[in-house]
Short mmCIF file of C-alpha atoms in Angstrom, two decimals:
data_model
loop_
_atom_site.label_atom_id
_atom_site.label_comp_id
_atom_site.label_asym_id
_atom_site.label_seq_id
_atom_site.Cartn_x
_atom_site.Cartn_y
_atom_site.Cartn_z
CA UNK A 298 -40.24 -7.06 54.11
CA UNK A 299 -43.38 -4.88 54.17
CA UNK A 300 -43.68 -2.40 57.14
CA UNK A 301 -47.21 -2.15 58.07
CA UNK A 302 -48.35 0.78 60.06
CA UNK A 303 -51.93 1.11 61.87
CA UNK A 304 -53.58 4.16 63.05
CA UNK A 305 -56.59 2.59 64.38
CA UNK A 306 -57.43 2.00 68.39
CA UNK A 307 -57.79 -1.57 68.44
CA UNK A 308 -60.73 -0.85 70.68
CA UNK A 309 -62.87 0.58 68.19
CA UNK A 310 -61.71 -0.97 64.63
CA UNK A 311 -61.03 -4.12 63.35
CA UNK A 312 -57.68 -2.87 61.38
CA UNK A 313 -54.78 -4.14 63.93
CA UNK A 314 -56.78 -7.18 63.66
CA UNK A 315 -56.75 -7.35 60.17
CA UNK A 316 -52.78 -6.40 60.27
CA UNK A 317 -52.33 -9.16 62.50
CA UNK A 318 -53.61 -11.61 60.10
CA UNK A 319 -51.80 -10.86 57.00
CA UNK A 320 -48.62 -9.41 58.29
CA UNK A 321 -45.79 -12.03 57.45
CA UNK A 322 -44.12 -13.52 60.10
CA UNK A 323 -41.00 -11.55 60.80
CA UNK A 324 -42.46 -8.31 59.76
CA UNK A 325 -42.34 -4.81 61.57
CA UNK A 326 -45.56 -2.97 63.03
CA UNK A 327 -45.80 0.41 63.75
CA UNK A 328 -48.44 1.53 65.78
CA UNK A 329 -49.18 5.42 64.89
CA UNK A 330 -52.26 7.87 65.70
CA UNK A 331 -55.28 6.20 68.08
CA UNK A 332 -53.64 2.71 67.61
CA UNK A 333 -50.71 3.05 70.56
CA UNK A 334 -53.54 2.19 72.76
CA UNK A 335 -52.66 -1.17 71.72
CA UNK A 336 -49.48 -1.08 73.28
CA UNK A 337 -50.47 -0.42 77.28
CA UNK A 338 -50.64 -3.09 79.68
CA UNK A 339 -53.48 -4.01 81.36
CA UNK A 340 -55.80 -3.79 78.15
CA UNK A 341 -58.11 -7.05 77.39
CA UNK A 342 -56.18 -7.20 74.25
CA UNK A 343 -52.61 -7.66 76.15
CA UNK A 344 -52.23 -11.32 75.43
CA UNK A 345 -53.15 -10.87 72.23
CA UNK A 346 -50.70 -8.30 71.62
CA UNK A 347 -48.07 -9.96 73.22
CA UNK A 348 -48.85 -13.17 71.18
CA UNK A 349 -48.08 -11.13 68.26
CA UNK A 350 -44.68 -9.56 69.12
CA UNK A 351 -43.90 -12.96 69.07
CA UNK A 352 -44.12 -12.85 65.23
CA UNK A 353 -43.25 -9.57 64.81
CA UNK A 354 -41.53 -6.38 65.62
CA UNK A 355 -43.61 -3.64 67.20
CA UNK A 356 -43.42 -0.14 67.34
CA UNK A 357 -45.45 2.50 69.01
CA UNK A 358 -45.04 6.75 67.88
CA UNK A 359 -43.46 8.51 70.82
CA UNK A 360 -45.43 11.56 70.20
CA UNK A 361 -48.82 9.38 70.04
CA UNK A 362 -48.09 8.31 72.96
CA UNK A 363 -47.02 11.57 74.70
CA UNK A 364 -50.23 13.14 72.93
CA UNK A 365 -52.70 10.54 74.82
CA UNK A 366 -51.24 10.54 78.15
CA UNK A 367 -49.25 7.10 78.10
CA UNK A 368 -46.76 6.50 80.40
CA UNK A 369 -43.59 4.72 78.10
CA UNK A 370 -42.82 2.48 81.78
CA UNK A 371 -46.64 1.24 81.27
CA UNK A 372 -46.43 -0.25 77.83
CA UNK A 373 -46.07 -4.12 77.25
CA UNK A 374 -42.47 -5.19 77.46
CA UNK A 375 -40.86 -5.47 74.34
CA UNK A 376 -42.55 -2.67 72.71
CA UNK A 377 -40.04 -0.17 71.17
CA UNK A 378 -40.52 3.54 71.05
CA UNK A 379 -39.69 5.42 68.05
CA UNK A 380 -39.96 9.61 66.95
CA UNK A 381 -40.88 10.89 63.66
CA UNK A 382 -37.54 10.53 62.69
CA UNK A 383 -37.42 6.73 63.61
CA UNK A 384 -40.74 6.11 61.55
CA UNK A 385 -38.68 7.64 58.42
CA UNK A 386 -36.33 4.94 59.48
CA UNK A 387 -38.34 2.24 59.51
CA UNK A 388 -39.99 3.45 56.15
CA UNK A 389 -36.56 3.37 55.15
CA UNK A 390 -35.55 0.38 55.98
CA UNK A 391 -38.58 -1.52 54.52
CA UNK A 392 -39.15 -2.55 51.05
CA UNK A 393 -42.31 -1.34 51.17
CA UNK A 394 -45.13 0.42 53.56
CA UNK A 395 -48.77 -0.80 54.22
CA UNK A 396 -50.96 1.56 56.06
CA UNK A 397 -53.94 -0.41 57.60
CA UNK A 398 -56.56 2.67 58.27
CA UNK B 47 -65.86 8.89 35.57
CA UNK B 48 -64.56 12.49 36.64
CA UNK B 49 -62.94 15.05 34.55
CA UNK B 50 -59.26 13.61 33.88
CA UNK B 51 -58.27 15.89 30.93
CA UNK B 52 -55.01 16.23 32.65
CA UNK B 53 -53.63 13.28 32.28
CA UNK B 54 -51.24 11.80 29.79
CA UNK B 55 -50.70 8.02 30.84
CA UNK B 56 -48.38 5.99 29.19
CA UNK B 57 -44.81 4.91 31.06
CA UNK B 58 -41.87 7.19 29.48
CA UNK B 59 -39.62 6.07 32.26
CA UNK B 60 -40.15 2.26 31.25
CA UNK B 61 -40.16 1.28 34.80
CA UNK B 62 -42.66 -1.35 35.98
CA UNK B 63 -43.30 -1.39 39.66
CA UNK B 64 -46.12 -3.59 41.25
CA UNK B 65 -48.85 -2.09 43.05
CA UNK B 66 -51.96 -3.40 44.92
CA UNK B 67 -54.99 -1.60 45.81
CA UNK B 68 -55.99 -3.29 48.78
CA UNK B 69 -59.85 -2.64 49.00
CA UNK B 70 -61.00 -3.03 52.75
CA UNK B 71 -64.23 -0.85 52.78
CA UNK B 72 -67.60 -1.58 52.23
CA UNK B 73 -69.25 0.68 49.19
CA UNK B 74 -71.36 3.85 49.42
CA UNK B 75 -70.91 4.30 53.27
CA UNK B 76 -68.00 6.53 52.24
CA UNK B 77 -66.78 7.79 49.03
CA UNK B 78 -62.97 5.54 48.97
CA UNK B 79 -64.62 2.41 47.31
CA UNK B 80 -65.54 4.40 44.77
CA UNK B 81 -61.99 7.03 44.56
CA UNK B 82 -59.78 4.44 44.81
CA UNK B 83 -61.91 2.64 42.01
CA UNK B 84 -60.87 5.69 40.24
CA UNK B 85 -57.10 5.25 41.23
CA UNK B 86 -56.93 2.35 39.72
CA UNK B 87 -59.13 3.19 36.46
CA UNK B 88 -56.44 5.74 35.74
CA UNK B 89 -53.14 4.46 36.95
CA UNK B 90 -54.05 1.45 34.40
CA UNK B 91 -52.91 3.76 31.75
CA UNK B 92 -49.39 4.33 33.23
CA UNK B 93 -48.28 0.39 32.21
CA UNK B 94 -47.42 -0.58 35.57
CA UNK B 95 -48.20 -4.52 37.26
CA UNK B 96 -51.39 -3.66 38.67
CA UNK B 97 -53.70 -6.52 41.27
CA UNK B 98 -56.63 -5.58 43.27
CA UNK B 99 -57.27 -7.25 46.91
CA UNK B 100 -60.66 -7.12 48.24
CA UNK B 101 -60.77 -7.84 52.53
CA UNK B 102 -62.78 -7.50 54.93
CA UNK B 103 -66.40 -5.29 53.99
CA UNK B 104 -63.82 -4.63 51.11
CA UNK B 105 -65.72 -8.06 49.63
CA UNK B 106 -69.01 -6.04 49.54
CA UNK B 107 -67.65 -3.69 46.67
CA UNK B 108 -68.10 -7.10 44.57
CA UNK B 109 -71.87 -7.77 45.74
CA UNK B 110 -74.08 -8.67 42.82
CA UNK B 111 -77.41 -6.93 42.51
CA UNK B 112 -76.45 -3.60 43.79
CA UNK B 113 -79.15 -1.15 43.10
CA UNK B 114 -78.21 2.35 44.21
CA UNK B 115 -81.58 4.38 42.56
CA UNK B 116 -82.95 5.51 45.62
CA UNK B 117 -79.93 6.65 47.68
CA UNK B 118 -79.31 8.86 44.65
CA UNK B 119 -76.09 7.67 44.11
CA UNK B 120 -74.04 6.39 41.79
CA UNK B 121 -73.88 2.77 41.12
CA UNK B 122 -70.19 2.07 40.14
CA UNK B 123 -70.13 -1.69 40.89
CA UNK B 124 -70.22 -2.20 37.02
CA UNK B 125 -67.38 -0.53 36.91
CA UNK B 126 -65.42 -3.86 38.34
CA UNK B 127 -66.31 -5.85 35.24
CA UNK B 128 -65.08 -3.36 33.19
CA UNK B 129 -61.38 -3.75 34.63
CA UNK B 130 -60.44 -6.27 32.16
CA UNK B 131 -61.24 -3.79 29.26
CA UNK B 132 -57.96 -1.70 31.04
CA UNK B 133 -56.14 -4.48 31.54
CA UNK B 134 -57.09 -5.31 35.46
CA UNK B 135 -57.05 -8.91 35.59
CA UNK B 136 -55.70 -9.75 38.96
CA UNK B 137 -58.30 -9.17 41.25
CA UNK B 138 -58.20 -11.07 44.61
CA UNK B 139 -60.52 -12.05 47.46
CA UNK B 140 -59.79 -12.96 50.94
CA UNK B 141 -61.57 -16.23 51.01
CA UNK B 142 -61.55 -15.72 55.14
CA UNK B 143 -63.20 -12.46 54.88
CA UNK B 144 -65.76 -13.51 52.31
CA UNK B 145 -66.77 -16.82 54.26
CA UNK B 146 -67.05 -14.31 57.86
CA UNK B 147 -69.86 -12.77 55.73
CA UNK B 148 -71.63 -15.32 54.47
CA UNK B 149 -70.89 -14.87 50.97
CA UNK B 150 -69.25 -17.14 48.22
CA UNK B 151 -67.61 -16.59 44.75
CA UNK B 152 -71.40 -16.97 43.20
CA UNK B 153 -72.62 -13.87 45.26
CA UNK B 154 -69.59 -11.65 43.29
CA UNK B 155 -70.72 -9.70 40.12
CA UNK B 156 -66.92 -10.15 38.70
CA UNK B 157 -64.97 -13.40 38.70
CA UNK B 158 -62.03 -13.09 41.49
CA UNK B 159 -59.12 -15.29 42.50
CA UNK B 160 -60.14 -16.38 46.28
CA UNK B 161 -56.72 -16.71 48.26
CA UNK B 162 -56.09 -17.70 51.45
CA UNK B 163 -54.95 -14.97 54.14
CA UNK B 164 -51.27 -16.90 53.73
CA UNK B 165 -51.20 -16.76 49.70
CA UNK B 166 -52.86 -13.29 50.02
CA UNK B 167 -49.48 -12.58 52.87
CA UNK B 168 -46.97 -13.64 50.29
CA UNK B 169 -48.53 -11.70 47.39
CA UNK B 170 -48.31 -8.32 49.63
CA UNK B 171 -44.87 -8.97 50.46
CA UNK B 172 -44.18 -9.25 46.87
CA UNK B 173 -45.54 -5.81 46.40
CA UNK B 174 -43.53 -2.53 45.72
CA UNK B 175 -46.65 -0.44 46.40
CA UNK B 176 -49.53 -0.53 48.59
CA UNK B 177 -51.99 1.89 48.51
CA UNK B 178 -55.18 1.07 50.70
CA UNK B 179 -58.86 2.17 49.80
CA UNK C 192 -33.89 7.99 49.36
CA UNK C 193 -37.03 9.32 47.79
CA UNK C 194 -40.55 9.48 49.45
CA UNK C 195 -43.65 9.97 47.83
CA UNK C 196 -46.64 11.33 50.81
CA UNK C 197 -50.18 10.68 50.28
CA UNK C 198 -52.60 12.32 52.53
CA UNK C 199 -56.11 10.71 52.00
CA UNK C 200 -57.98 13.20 55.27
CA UNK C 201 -58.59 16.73 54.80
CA UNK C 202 -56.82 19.17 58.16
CA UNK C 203 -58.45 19.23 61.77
CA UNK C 204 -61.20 16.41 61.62
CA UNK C 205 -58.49 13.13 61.13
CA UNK C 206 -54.61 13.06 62.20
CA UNK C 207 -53.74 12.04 59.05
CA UNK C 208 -52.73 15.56 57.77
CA UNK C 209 -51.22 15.85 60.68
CA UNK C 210 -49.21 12.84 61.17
CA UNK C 211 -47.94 13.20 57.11
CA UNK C 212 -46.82 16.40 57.74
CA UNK C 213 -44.57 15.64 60.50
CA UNK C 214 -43.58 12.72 58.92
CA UNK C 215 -42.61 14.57 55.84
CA UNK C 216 -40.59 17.28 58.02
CA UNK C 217 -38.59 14.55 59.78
CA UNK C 218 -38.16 12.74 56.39
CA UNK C 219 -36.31 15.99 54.90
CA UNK C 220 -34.63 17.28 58.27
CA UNK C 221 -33.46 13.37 57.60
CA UNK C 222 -32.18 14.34 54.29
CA UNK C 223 -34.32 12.68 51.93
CA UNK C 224 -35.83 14.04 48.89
CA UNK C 225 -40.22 14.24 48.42
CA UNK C 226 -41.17 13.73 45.05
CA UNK C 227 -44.17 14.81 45.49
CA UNK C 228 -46.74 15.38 48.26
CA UNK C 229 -50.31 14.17 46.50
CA UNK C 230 -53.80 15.27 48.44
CA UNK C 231 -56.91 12.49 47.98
CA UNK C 232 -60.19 12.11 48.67
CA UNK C 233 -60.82 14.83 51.66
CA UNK C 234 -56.80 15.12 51.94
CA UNK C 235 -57.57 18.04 49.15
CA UNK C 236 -59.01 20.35 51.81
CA UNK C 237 -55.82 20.67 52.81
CA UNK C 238 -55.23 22.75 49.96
CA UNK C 239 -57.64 25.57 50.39
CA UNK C 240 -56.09 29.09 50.96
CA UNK C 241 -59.42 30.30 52.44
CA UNK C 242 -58.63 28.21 56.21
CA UNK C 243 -58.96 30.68 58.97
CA UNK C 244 -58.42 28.34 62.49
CA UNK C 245 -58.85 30.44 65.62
CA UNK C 246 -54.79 32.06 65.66
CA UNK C 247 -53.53 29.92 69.03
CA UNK C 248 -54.27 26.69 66.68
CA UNK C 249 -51.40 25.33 63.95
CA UNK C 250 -52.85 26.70 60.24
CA UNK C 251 -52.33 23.36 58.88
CA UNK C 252 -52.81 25.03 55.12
CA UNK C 253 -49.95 27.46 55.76
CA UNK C 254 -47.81 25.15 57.18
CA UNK C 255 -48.06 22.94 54.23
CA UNK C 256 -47.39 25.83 51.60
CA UNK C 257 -44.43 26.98 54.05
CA UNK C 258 -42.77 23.76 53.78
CA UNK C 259 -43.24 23.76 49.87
CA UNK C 260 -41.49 26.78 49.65
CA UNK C 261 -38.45 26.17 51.99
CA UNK C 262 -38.25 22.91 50.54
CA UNK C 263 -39.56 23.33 47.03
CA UNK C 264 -42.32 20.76 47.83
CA UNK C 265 -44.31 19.51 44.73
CA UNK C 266 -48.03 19.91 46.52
CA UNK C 267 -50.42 18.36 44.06
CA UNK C 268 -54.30 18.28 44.42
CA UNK C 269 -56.16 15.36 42.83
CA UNK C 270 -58.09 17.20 40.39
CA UNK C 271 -61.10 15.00 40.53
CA UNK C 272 -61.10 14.56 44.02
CA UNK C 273 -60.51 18.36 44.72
CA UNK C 274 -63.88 18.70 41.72
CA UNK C 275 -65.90 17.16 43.81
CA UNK C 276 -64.86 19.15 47.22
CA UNK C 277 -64.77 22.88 45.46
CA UNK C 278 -61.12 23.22 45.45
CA UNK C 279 -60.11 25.02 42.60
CA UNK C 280 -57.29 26.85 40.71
CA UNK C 281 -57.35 29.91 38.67
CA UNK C 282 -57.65 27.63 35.20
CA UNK C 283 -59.51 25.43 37.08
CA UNK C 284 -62.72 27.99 38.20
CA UNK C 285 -61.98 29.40 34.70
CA UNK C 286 -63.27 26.42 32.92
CA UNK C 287 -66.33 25.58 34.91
CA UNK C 288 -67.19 29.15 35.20
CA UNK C 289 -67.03 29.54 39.22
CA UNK C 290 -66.55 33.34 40.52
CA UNK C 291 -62.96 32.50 42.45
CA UNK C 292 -60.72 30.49 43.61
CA UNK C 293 -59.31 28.96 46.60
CA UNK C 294 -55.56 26.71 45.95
CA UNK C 295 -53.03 28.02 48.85
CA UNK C 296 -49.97 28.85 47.53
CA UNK C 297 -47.11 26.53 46.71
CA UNK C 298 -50.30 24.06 46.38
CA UNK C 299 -51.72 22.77 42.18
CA UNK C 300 -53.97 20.86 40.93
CA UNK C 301 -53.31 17.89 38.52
CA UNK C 302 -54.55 14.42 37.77
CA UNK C 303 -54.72 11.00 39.47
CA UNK C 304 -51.73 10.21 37.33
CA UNK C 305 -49.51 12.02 39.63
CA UNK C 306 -50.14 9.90 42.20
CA UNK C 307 -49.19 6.88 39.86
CA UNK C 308 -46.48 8.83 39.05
CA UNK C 309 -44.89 9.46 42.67
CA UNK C 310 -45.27 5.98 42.97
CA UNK C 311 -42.91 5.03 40.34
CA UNK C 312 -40.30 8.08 40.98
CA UNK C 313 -40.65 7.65 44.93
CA UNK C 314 -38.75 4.65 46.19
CA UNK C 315 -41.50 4.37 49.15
CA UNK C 316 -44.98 5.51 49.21
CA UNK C 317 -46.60 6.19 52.35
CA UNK C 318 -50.03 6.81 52.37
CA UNK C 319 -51.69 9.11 55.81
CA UNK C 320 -55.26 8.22 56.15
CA UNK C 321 -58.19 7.23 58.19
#
């Protein structure tokens, strides 16, 4: 299974949209960089999002987070929280990576 | 092209690995169309099981009739028909992200294999590398 | 396991260097091996030795070369790319006649092939962009 990161705020780009549509069923996103603004509550994309992690596993970067003033208790339920170190993971633990920019 | 004397090509450690350029930006607004054009001009001579995606404004790089003269820059879209001379032959378009811009196969300067976002899913999870451009 | 790291964004405008580089320190502190670290398109600015930021900011170019030498980091600059950006080597400025120049240590230059390369050696590739 592929893991497909995106860097992008969903706000300005169309690249978590883009991951959303060819990500395989099943598959892990992790959301890095300006795109954990995808992962707060209260956003006009929230259904959307949570539509998705029906399909799929996502993931937002702790430090992204930390770095943008987002609250881990404010973040759509279900979303998982990983370090640097748990990105390697996940790299690891794929087959391969796709980075949507 | 640019200066490549550096390279050597060829695939001493017989291993074939499959990679996709997935092509997502529109050309000349910024320089990848045309570097990762280059990635994949010279990887060609490492041997390895090489396709190219075009999505989203990624369908533009394929626009017939592009005429760069007075931006003063380069016009590589000829370039894309000359992928079959190094042995490119799997080039793919999103047929959802060519239909959201209006265009069809007959606007394309190259002929391209128009998938559907699902067959274009299945043939990225088949992938060993992904490199995006 | 072995990583290959492509950084596509040169240091300070895009995250990207950023991000890869922490990436690549958790990925060794981890205990896997880099291949090879390969700098594209404005990614090869982060191999000029010639970055002064203001001294309360990170030096992005040092910390890369300091990494390569604790870890004995293949840094490679896309030649072509780095052409095109005035990043050059010794041989490099040598052969188009330029009066210096500017690789950071533990950083050379070398072809698109590399990149290839590191992903056929690396069992993942992750690319840092924008």
């Amino acid at each position: 299974m592929l893991l497909h990161t995106v860097n992008k705020s969903p706000f300005e780009k169309g690249s978590l949209d883009t991951c959303l549509r060819l990500a395989k069923q099943g598959s892990t996103i992790l959301l890095i960089e300006d795109a954990v603004y995808a992962a707060m509550q209260g956003t006009v994309i929230e259904s959307k999002i949570s539509e998705a992690m029906k399909r799929y596993s996502v993931y937002a970067l702790q430090s992204d987070l930390k770095a943008r003033g987002l609250d881990e208790d404010r973040l759509l339920n279900g979303i998982k929280v990983v370090d640097y170190g748990g990105f390697v993971d996940l790299v690891a633990e794929h087959d391969t990576v796709q980075s949507w920019f | 092209m640019a200066d490549e004397t550096m390279e050597e090509g060829g695939n001493p450690t017989g291993v074939v690995k499959k990679f996709m350029y997935v092509n997502r930006r529109a050309p000349y607004g910024t320089v990848y169309p045309l570097e990762g054009l280059e990635v994949v001009l010279i990887g060609a001579a490492f041997e390895q099981d090489v396709s190219m995606a075009f999505v989203d404004d990624g369908v533009y790089q394929l626009k017939k009739g592009q005429d760069t003269a007075e931006t003063g820059m380069k016009n590589f879209s000829p370039a894309y028909r000359a992928l079959e001379m190094y042995d490119v032959e799997k080039l793919y378009a999103e047929k959802e992200s060519l239909e959201a811009r209006g265009l069809t196969q007959d606007d394309l300067l190259v002929s391209v294999e128009v998938l559907s976002t699902a067959e274009l899913t299945e043939l990225m999870e088949q992938q060993d590398v992904i490199l995006n451009y | 396991m072995k990583f290959g790291i492509v950084v596509n964004e040169g240091p300070y405008t895009h995250q990207a260097a950023d991000t890869a580089y922490q990436f690549t320190k958790a990925a060794l502190e981890k205990g896997h091996e880099i291949v090879r670290v390969f700098f594209y398109h404005d990614g090869v600015n982060n191999g000029t030795r010639l970055t002064t930021p203001p001294q309360d900011e990170r030096n992005i170019v040092k910390r890369w070369s300091e990494l390569a030498q604790q870890h004995k980091l293949d840094l490679v600059v896309c030649v072509a790319a780095a052409q095109r950006r005035g990043i050059v080597d010794r041989d490099e400025a040598k052969r188009h006649g330029k009066d210096a120049d500017n690789i950071a240590a533990g950083f050379r230059i070398s072809g698109l092939g590399q990149l290839i390369e590191a992903g056929v050696l690396a069992d993942r590739l992750v690319a840092f962009g924008d």
